[in-house]
mmCIF file of C-alpha atoms in Angstrom:
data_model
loop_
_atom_site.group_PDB
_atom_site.id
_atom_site.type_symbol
_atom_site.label_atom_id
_atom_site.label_comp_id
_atom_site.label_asym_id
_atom_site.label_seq_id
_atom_site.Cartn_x
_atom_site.Cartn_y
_atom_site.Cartn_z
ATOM 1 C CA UNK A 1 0.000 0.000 0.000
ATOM 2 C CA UNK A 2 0.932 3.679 -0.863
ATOM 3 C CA UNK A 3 1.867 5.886 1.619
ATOM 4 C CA UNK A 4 -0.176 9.590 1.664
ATOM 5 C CA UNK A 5 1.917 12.469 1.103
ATOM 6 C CA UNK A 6 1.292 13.310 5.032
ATOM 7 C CA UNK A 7 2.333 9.810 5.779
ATOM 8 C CA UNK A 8 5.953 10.429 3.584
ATOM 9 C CA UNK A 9 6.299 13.763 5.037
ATOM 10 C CA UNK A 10 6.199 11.851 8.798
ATOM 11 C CA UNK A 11 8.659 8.944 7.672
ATOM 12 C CA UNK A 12 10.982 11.893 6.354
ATOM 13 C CA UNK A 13 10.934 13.500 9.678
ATOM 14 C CA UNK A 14 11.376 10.671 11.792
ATOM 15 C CA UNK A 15 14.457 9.687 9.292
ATOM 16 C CA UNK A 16 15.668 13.081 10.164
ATOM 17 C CA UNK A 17 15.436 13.032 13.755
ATOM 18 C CA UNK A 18 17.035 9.623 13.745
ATOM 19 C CA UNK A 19 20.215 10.666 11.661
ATOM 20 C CA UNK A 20 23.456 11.617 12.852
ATOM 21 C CA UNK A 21 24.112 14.225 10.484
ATOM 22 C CA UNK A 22 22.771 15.635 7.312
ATOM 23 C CA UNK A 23 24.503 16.760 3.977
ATOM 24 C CA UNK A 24 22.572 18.547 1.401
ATOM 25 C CA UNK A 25 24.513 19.588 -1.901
ATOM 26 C CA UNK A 26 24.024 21.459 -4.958
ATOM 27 C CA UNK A 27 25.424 21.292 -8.528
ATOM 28 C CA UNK A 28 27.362 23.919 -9.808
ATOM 29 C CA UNK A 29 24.648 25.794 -11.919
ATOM 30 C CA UNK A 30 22.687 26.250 -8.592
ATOM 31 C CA UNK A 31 25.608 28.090 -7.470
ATOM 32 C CA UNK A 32 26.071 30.111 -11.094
ATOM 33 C CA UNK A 33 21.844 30.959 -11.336
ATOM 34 C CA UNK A 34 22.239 32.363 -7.910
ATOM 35 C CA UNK A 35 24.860 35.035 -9.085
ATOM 36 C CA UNK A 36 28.258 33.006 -7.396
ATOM 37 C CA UNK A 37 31.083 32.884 -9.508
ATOM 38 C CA UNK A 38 31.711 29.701 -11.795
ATOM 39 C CA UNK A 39 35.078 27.978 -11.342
ATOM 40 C CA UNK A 40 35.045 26.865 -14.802
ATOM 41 C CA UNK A 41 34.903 28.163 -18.524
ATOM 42 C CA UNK A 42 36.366 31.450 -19.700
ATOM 43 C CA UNK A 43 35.840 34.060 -16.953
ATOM 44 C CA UNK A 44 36.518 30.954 -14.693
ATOM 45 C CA UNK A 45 37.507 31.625 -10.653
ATOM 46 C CA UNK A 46 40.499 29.391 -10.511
ATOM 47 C CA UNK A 47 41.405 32.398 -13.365
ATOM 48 C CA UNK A 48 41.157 35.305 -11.695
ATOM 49 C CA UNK A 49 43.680 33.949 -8.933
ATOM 50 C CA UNK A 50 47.213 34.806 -9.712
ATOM 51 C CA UNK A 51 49.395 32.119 -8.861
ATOM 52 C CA UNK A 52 46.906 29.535 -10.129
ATOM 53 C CA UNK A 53 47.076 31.037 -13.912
ATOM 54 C CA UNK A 54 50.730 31.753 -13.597
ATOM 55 C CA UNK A 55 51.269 27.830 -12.939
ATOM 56 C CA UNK A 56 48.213 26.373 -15.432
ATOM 57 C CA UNK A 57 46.888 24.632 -12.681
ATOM 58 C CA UNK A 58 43.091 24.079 -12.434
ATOM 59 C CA UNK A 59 40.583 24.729 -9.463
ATOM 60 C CA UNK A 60 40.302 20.938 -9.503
ATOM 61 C CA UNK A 61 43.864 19.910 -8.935
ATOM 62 C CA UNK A 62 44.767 22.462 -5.959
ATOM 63 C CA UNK A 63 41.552 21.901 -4.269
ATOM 64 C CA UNK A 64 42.534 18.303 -3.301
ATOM 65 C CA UNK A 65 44.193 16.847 0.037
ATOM 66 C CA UNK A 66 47.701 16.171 -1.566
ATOM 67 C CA UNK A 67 47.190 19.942 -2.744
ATOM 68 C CA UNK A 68 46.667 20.960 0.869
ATOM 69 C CA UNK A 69 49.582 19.249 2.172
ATOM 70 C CA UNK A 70 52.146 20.042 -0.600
ATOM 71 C CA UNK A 71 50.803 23.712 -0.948
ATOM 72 C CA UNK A 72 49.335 24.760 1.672
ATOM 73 C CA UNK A 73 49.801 28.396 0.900
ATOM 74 C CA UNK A 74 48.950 28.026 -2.343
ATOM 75 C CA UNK A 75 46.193 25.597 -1.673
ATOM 76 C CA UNK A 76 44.539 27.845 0.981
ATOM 77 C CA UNK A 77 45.397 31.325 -0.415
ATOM 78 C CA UNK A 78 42.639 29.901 -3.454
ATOM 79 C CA UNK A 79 40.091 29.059 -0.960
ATOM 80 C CA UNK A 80 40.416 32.014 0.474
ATOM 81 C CA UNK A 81 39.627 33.845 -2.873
ATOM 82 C CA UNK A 82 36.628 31.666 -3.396
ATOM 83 C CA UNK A 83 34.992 32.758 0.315
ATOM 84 C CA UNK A 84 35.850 36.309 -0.720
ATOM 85 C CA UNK A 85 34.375 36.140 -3.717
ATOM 86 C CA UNK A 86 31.436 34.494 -2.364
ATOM 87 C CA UNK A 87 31.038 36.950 0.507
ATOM 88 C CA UNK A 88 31.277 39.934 -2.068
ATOM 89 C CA UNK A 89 28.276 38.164 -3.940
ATOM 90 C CA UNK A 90 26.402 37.850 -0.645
ATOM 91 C CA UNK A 91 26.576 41.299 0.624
ATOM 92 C CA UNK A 92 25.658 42.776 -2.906
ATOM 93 C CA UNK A 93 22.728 40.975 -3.454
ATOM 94 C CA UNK A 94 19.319 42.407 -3.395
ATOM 95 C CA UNK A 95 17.540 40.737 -0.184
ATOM 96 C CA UNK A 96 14.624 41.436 -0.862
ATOM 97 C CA UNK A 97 14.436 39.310 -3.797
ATOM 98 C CA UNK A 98 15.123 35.873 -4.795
ATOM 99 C CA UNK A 99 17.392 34.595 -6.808
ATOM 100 C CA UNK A 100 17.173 31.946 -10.280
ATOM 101 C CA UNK A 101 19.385 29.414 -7.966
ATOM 102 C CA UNK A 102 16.720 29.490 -5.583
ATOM 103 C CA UNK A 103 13.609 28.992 -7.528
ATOM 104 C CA UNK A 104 12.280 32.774 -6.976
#
C-alpha cells in the first residue's frame, strides 16, 4: 500500500530526527543561477587567482588533500579567494528578492 503524502512527510521526519548528520549539496549551476562565480569556462575563478594562472593549474587539482599538504599556501590562499568572492556576492545581493538558484 501507498503511503499519503502526510504519511511520507512523517517517515521523512522521523528519518531526520534519527540521523546523525545531514549533507545537502548542490550542482554547480545552482551556485552560477544564484549570481556566485563559476570555477570553470572562460571568466573561470580558478582564473582570476594569480598564482593559479601563472602555474596552469586548475581549481580541480589544488583543491585536493595532496594539494593541501604540498601547498598549503597556495592551496589555501585559493580558498580564500573563493569565500571572498562568495562573501562579495552575498553582501551585494538584493535581499529582498530571490534569486534563479533558488527557484524565486
Amino acid at each position: 500500500m501507498a503511503l499519503t503524502p502526510e504519511e511520507k512527510f512523517d517517515q521523512a521526519v522521523a528519518w531526520l530526527a534519527d540521523a546523525d548528520a545531514l549533507l545537502i549539496t548542490a550542482g554547480a549551476g545552482m551556485g552560477v543561477d544564484s549570481g556566485l562565480p563559476a570555477f570553470r569556462g572562460r571568466r573561470g575563478l580558478w582564473k582570476d587567482y594569480p598564482a593559479l594562472k601563472h602555474l596552469n593549474m586548475d581549481f580541480a587539482r589544488i583543491s585536493t588533500e595532496v594539494a593541501m599538504r604540498k601547498a598549503p599556501c597556495l592551496a589555501w590562499g585559493f580558498q580564500a579567494i573563493c569565500c571572498s568572492a562568495f562573501a562579495r556576492r552575498r553582501h551585494t545581493t538584493d535581499t529582498g528578492s530571490c534569486c534563479a538558484g533558488r527557484g524565486g
